[in-house]
Amino acid sequence: MEHFDAFWEVYPKHGNDRPAAERAYCRVLREDCHIMEQDLVAAAANYAEAMKALGRKEEYVRSVASFLTDNFFAAYLPGQYVRPERERTAAGGGKNRFNQFAQHDYDFGALEKELVVN
């Protein structure tokens, strides 16, 4: 567990679950002999980068123990991780974040007048 502190520092969400995180970290290293501590640190850094790029609020970021459970971390290991595209916002990309449809600007005053006339 030489690198756990580095892992903990780069991970994007800290709570009161450090003991659970340490147990999960040790379990991964013990059960998966091809995983190195440096790989886990890199996976945590990649996950932090992905969450920032996607604009995830901290409440939607996995806890450390959850990140290390069920090999979720494997997608963020060096060689596996693919940097996500930054999310487009309505102002920046002309897309709605929910459904990705183009946004339209309407002159509601003119539309109301047209409805009143008809």
mmCIF file with all atom_site columns, N, CA and C in Angstrom, residues 66-106:
data_model
loop_
_atom_site.group_PDB
_atom_site.id
_atom_site.type_symbol
_atom_site.label_atom_id
_atom_site.label_alt_id
_atom_site.label_comp_id
_atom_site.label_asym_id
_atom_site.label_entity_id
_atom_site.label_seq_id
_atom_site.pdbx_PDB_ins_code
_atom_site.Cartn_x
_atom_site.Cartn_y
_atom_site.Cartn_z
_atom_site.occupancy
_atom_site.B_iso_or_equiv
_atom_site.pdbx_formal_charge
_atom_site.auth_seq_id
_atom_site.auth_comp_id
_atom_site.auth_asym_id
_atom_site.auth_atom_id
_atom_site.pdbx_PDB_model_num
ATOM 1   N N  . SER A 1 66  ? -16.716 1.921  -4.085  1.00 0.00 ? 66  SER A N  1
ATOM 2   C CA . SER A 1 66  ? -17.552 1.514  -5.214  1.00 0.00 ? 66  SER A CA 1
ATOM 3   C C  . SER A 1 66  ? -16.747 1.498  -6.509  1.00 0.00 ? 66  SER A C  1
ATOM 4   N N  . PHE A 1 67  ? -15.863 2.458  -6.677  1.00 0.00 ? 67  PHE A N  1
ATOM 5   C CA . PHE A 1 67  ? -14.989 2.523  -7.852  1.00 0.00 ? 67  PHE A CA 1
ATOM 6   C C  . PHE A 1 67  ? -14.128 1.272  -7.957  1.00 0.00 ? 67  PHE A C  1
ATOM 7   N N  . LEU A 1 68  ? -13.680 0.771  -6.810  1.00 0.00 ? 68  LEU A N  1
ATOM 8   C CA . LEU A 1 68  ? -12.784 -0.388 -6.794  1.00 0.00 ? 68  LEU A CA 1
ATOM 9   C C  . LEU A 1 68  ? -13.520 -1.728 -6.783  1.00 0.00 ? 68  LEU A C  1
ATOM 10  N N  . THR A 1 69  ? -14.835 -1.698 -6.672  1.00 0.00 ? 69  THR A N  1
ATOM 11  C CA . THR A 1 69  ? -15.611 -2.923 -6.611  1.00 0.00 ? 69  THR A CA 1
ATOM 12  C C  . THR A 1 69  ? -16.045 -3.346 -8.010  1.00 0.00 ? 69  THR A C  1
ATOM 13  N N  . ASP A 1 70  ? -16.168 -4.630 -8.221  1.00 0.00 ? 70  ASP A N  1
ATOM 14  C CA . ASP A 1 70  ? -16.666 -5.207 -9.482  1.00 0.00 ? 70  ASP A CA 1
ATOM 15  C C  . ASP A 1 70  ? -15.873 -4.756 -10.701 1.00 0.00 ? 70  ASP A C  1
ATOM 16  N N  . ASN A 1 71  ? -14.599 -4.490 -10.527 1.00 0.00 ? 71  ASN A N  1
ATOM 17  C CA . ASN A 1 71  ? -13.714 -4.096 -11.634 1.00 0.00 ? 71  ASN A CA 1
ATOM 18  C C  . ASN A 1 71  ? -14.201 -2.875 -12.407 1.00 0.00 ? 71  ASN A C  1
ATOM 19  N N  . PHE A 1 72  ? -14.970 -2.003 -11.776 1.00 0.00 ? 72  PHE A N  1
ATOM 20  C CA . PHE A 1 72  ? -15.406 -0.766 -12.434 1.00 0.00 ? 72  PHE A CA 1
ATOM 21  C C  . PHE A 1 72  ? -14.198 0.056  -12.870 1.00 0.00 ? 72  PHE A C  1
ATOM 22  N N  . PHE A 1 73  ? -13.141 0.027  -12.063 1.00 0.00 ? 73  PHE A N  1
ATOM 23  C CA . PHE A 1 73  ? -11.932 0.803  -12.332 1.00 0.00 ? 73  PHE A CA 1
ATOM 24  C C  . PHE A 1 73  ? -11.230 0.377  -13.617 1.00 0.00 ? 73  PHE A C  1
ATOM 25  N N  . ALA A 1 74  ? -11.485 -0.852 -14.091 1.00 0.00 ? 74  ALA A N  1
ATOM 26  C CA . ALA A 1 74  ? -10.752 -1.395 -15.233 1.00 0.00 ? 74  ALA A CA 1
ATOM 27  C C  . ALA A 1 74  ? -10.887 -0.532 -16.485 1.00 0.00 ? 74  ALA A C  1
ATOM 28  N N  . ALA A 1 75  ? -12.019 0.115  -16.656 1.00 0.00 ? 75  ALA A N  1
ATOM 29  C CA . ALA A 1 75  ? -12.222 0.969  -17.832 1.00 0.00 ? 75  ALA A CA 1
ATOM 30  C C  . ALA A 1 75  ? -11.350 2.217  -17.794 1.00 0.00 ? 75  ALA A C  1
ATOM 31  N N  . TYR A 1 76  ? -10.786 2.537  -16.638 1.00 0.00 ? 76  TYR A N  1
ATOM 32  C CA . TYR A 1 76  ? -9.979  3.750  -16.473 1.00 0.00 ? 76  TYR A CA 1
ATOM 33  C C  . TYR A 1 76  ? -8.489  3.446  -16.348 1.00 0.00 ? 76  TYR A C  1
ATOM 34  N N  . LEU A 1 77  ? -8.113  2.187  -16.501 1.00 0.00 ? 77  LEU A N  1
ATOM 35  C CA . LEU A 1 77  ? -6.704  1.812  -16.431 1.00 0.00 ? 77  LEU A CA 1
ATOM 36  C C  . LEU A 1 77  ? -5.959  2.332  -17.655 1.00 0.00 ? 77  LEU A C  1
ATOM 37  N N  . PRO A 1 78  ? -4.656  2.592  -17.516 1.00 0.00 ? 78  PRO A N  1
ATOM 38  C CA . PRO A 1 78  ? -3.873  3.002  -18.690 1.00 0.00 ? 78  PRO A CA 1
ATOM 39  C C  . PRO A 1 78  ? -3.998  1.951  -19.794 1.00 0.00 ? 78  PRO A C  1
ATOM 40  N N  . GLY A 1 79  ? -4.209  2.398  -21.005 1.00 0.00 ? 79  GLY A N  1
ATOM 41  C CA . GLY A 1 79  ? -4.384  1.500  -22.129 1.00 0.00 ? 79  GLY A CA 1
ATOM 42  C C  . GLY A 1 79  ? -5.848  1.164  -22.397 1.00 0.00 ? 79  GLY A C  1
ATOM 43  N N  . GLN A 1 80  ? -6.718  1.332  -21.410 1.00 0.00 ? 80  GLN A N  1
ATOM 44  C CA . GLN A 1 80  ? -8.144  1.069  -21.563 1.00 0.00 ? 80  GLN A CA 1
ATOM 45  C C  . GLN A 1 80  ? -8.959  2.351  -21.619 1.00 0.00 ? 80  GLN A C  1
ATOM 46  N N  . TYR A 1 81  ? -8.457  3.368  -20.953 1.00 0.00 ? 81  TYR A N  1
ATOM 47  C CA . TYR A 1 81  ? -9.190  4.622  -20.791 1.00 0.00 ? 81  TYR A CA 1
ATOM 48  C C  . TYR A 1 81  ? -9.257  5.404  -22.093 1.00 0.00 ? 81  TYR A C  1
ATOM 49  N N  . VAL A 1 82  ? -10.443 5.871  -22.419 1.00 0.00 ? 82  VAL A N  1
ATOM 50  C CA . VAL A 1 82  ? -10.662 6.749  -23.559 1.00 0.00 ? 82  VAL A CA 1
ATOM 51  C C  . VAL A 1 82  ? -11.214 8.058  -23.009 1.00 0.00 ? 82  VAL A C  1
ATOM 52  N N  . ARG A 1 83  ? -10.508 9.130  -23.248 1.00 0.00 ? 83  ARG A N  1
ATOM 53  C CA . ARG A 1 83  ? -10.918 10.438 -22.742 1.00 0.00 ? 83  ARG A CA 1
ATOM 54  C C  . ARG A 1 83  ? -12.275 10.816 -23.331 1.00 0.00 ? 83  ARG A C  1
ATOM 55  N N  . PRO A 1 84  ? -13.242 11.161 -22.475 1.00 0.00 ? 84  PRO A N  1
ATOM 56  C CA . PRO A 1 84  ? -14.576 11.514 -22.991 1.00 0.00 ? 84  PRO A CA 1
ATOM 57  C C  . PRO A 1 84  ? -14.573 12.884 -23.638 1.00 0.00 ? 84  PRO A C  1
ATOM 58  N N  . GLU A 1 85  ? -15.492 13.047 -24.587 1.00 0.00 ? 85  GLU A N  1
ATOM 59  C CA . GLU A 1 85  ? -15.694 14.351 -25.192 1.00 0.00 ? 85  GLU A CA 1
ATOM 60  C C  . GLU A 1 85  ? -16.378 15.237 -24.175 1.00 0.00 ? 85  GLU A C  1
ATOM 61  N N  . ARG A 1 86  ? -15.991 16.467 -24.111 1.00 0.00 ? 86  ARG A N  1
ATOM 62  C CA . ARG A 1 86  ? -16.645 17.386 -23.171 1.00 0.00 ? 86  ARG A CA 1
ATOM 63  C C  . ARG A 1 86  ? -18.101 17.528 -23.573 1.00 0.00 ? 86  ARG A C  1
ATOM 64  N N  . GLU A 1 87  ? -18.983 17.624 -22.575 1.00 0.00 ? 87  GLU A N  1
ATOM 65  C CA . GLU A 1 87  ? -20.401 17.803 -22.851 1.00 0.00 ? 87  GLU A CA 1
ATOM 66  C C  . GLU A 1 87  ? -20.649 19.146 -23.495 1.00 0.00 ? 87  GLU A C  1
ATOM 67  N N  . ARG A 1 88  ? -21.559 19.158 -24.432 1.00 0.00 ? 88  ARG A N  1
ATOM 68  C CA . ARG A 1 88  ? -21.946 20.418 -25.057 1.00 0.00 ? 88  ARG A CA 1
ATOM 69  C C  . ARG A 1 88  ? -23.043 21.042 -24.227 1.00 0.00 ? 88  ARG A C  1
ATOM 70  N N  . THR A 1 89  ? -22.997 22.338 -24.148 1.00 0.00 ? 89  THR A N  1
ATOM 71  C CA . THR A 1 89  ? -24.075 23.047 -23.458 1.00 0.00 ? 89  THR A CA 1
ATOM 72  C C  . THR A 1 89  ? -24.928 23.741 -24.503 1.00 0.00 ? 89  THR A C  1
ATOM 73  N N  . ALA A 1 90  ? -26.099 24.169 -24.112 1.00 0.00 ? 90  ALA A N  1
ATOM 74  C CA . ALA A 1 90  ? -27.009 24.818 -25.057 1.00 0.00 ? 90  ALA A CA 1
ATOM 75  C C  . ALA A 1 90  ? -26.360 26.040 -25.687 1.00 0.00 ? 90  ALA A C  1
ATOM 76  N N  . ALA A 1 91  ? -25.628 26.825 -24.902 1.00 0.00 ? 91  ALA A N  1
ATOM 77  C CA . ALA A 1 91  ? -25.010 28.027 -25.434 1.00 0.00 ? 91  ALA A CA 1
ATOM 78  C C  . ALA A 1 91  ? -23.805 27.682 -26.310 1.00 0.00 ? 91  ALA A C  1
ATOM 79  N N  . GLY A 1 92  ? -23.032 26.669 -25.902 1.00 0.00 ? 92  GLY A N  1
ATOM 80  C CA . GLY A 1 92  ? -21.797 26.355 -26.602 1.00 0.00 ? 92  GLY A CA 1
ATOM 81  C C  . GLY A 1 92  ? -21.984 25.537 -27.855 1.00 0.00 ? 92  GLY A C  1
ATOM 82  N N  . GLY A 1 93  ? -22.876 24.559 -27.834 1.00 0.00 ? 93  GLY A N  1
ATOM 83  C CA . GLY A 1 93  ? -22.985 23.676 -28.980 1.00 0.00 ? 93  GLY A CA 1
ATOM 84  C C  . GLY A 1 93  ? -24.318 23.743 -29.683 1.00 0.00 ? 93  GLY A C  1
ATOM 85  N N  . GLY A 1 94  ? -25.232 24.557 -29.197 1.00 0.00 ? 94  GLY A N  1
ATOM 86  C CA . GLY A 1 94  ? -26.530 24.640 -29.818 1.00 0.00 ? 94  GLY A CA 1
ATOM 87  C C  . GLY A 1 94  ? -27.369 23.396 -29.592 1.00 0.00 ? 94  GLY A C  1
ATOM 88  N N  . LYS A 1 95  ? -27.024 22.637 -28.593 1.00 0.00 ? 95  LYS A N  1
ATOM 89  C CA . LYS A 1 95  ? -27.743 21.398 -28.315 1.00 0.00 ? 95  LYS A CA 1
ATOM 90  C C  . LYS A 1 95  ? -28.275 21.424 -26.893 1.00 0.00 ? 95  LYS A C  1
ATOM 91  N N  . ASN A 1 96  ? -29.390 20.777 -26.706 1.00 0.00 ? 96  ASN A N  1
ATOM 92  C CA . ASN A 1 96  ? -29.966 20.612 -25.387 1.00 0.00 ? 96  ASN A CA 1
ATOM 93  C C  . ASN A 1 96  ? -29.243 19.460 -24.718 1.00 0.00 ? 96  ASN A C  1
ATOM 94  N N  . ARG A 1 97  ? -28.823 19.609 -23.480 1.00 0.00 ? 97  ARG A N  1
ATOM 95  C CA . ARG A 1 97  ? -28.074 18.563 -22.803 1.00 0.00 ? 97  ARG A CA 1
ATOM 96  C C  . ARG A 1 97  ? -28.911 17.323 -22.572 1.00 0.00 ? 97  ARG A C  1
ATOM 97  N N  . PHE A 1 98  ? -30.226 17.449 -22.513 1.00 0.00 ? 98  PHE A N  1
ATOM 98  C CA . PHE A 1 98  ? -31.069 16.300 -22.238 1.00 0.00 ? 98  PHE A CA 1
ATOM 99  C C  . PHE A 1 98  ? -31.286 15.427 -23.467 1.00 0.00 ? 98  PHE A C  1
ATOM 100 N N  . ASN A 1 99  ? -31.678 16.041 -24.549 1.00 0.00 ? 99  ASN A N  1
ATOM 101 C CA . ASN A 1 99  ? -32.053 15.233 -25.707 1.00 0.00 ? 99  ASN A CA 1
ATOM 102 C C  . ASN A 1 99  ? -31.220 15.496 -26.954 1.00 0.00 ? 99  ASN A C  1
ATOM 103 N N  . GLN A 1 100 ? -30.269 16.381 -26.887 1.00 0.00 ? 100 GLN A N  1
ATOM 104 C CA . GLN A 1 100 ? -29.346 16.667 -27.980 1.00 0.00 ? 100 GLN A CA 1
ATOM 105 C C  . GLN A 1 100 ? -30.011 17.221 -29.240 1.00 0.00 ? 100 GLN A C  1
ATOM 106 N N  . PHE A 1 101 ? -31.233 17.785 -29.121 1.00 0.00 ? 101 PHE A N  1
ATOM 107 C CA . PHE A 1 101 ? -31.875 18.424 -30.252 1.00 0.00 ? 101 PHE A CA 1
ATOM 108 C C  . PHE A 1 101 ? -31.441 19.880 -30.331 1.00 0.00 ? 101 PHE A C  1
ATOM 109 N N  . ALA A 1 102 ? -31.420 20.410 -31.544 1.00 0.00 ? 102 ALA A N  1
ATOM 110 C CA . ALA A 1 102 ? -31.056 21.814 -31.730 1.00 0.00 ? 102 ALA A CA 1
ATOM 111 C C  . ALA A 1 102 ? -32.059 22.712 -31.027 1.00 0.00 ? 102 ALA A C  1
ATOM 112 N N  . GLN A 1 103 ? -31.573 23.804 -30.480 1.00 0.00 ? 103 GLN A N  1
ATOM 113 C CA . GLN A 1 103 ? -32.424 24.758 -29.789 1.00 0.00 ? 103 GLN A CA 1
ATOM 114 C C  . GLN A 1 103 ? -32.835 25.863 -30.763 1.00 0.00 ? 103 GLN A C  1
ATOM 115 N N  . HIS A 1 104 ? -34.044 26.386 -30.579 1.00 0.00 ? 104 HIS A N  1
ATOM 116 C CA . HIS A 1 104 ? -34.550 27.452 -31.425 1.00 0.00 ? 104 HIS A CA 1
ATOM 117 C C  . HIS A 1 104 ? -34.891 28.657 -30.562 1.00 0.00 ? 104 HIS A C  1
ATOM 118 N N  . ASP A 1 105 ? -34.621 29.822 -31.097 1.00 0.00 ? 105 ASP A N  1
ATOM 119 C CA . ASP A 1 105 ? -35.012 31.058 -30.438 1.00 0.00 ? 105 ASP A CA 1
ATOM 120 C C  . ASP A 1 105 ? -36.294 31.555 -31.102 1.00 0.00 ? 105 ASP A C  1
ATOM 121 N N  . TYR A 1 106 ? -37.303 31.795 -30.308 1.00 0.00 ? 106 TYR A N  1
ATOM 122 C CA . TYR A 1 106 ? -38.587 32.249 -30.823 1.00 0.00 ? 106 TYR A CA 1
ATOM 123 C C  . TYR A 1 106 ? -38.882 33.648 -30.317 1.00 0.00 ? 106 TYR A C  1
#
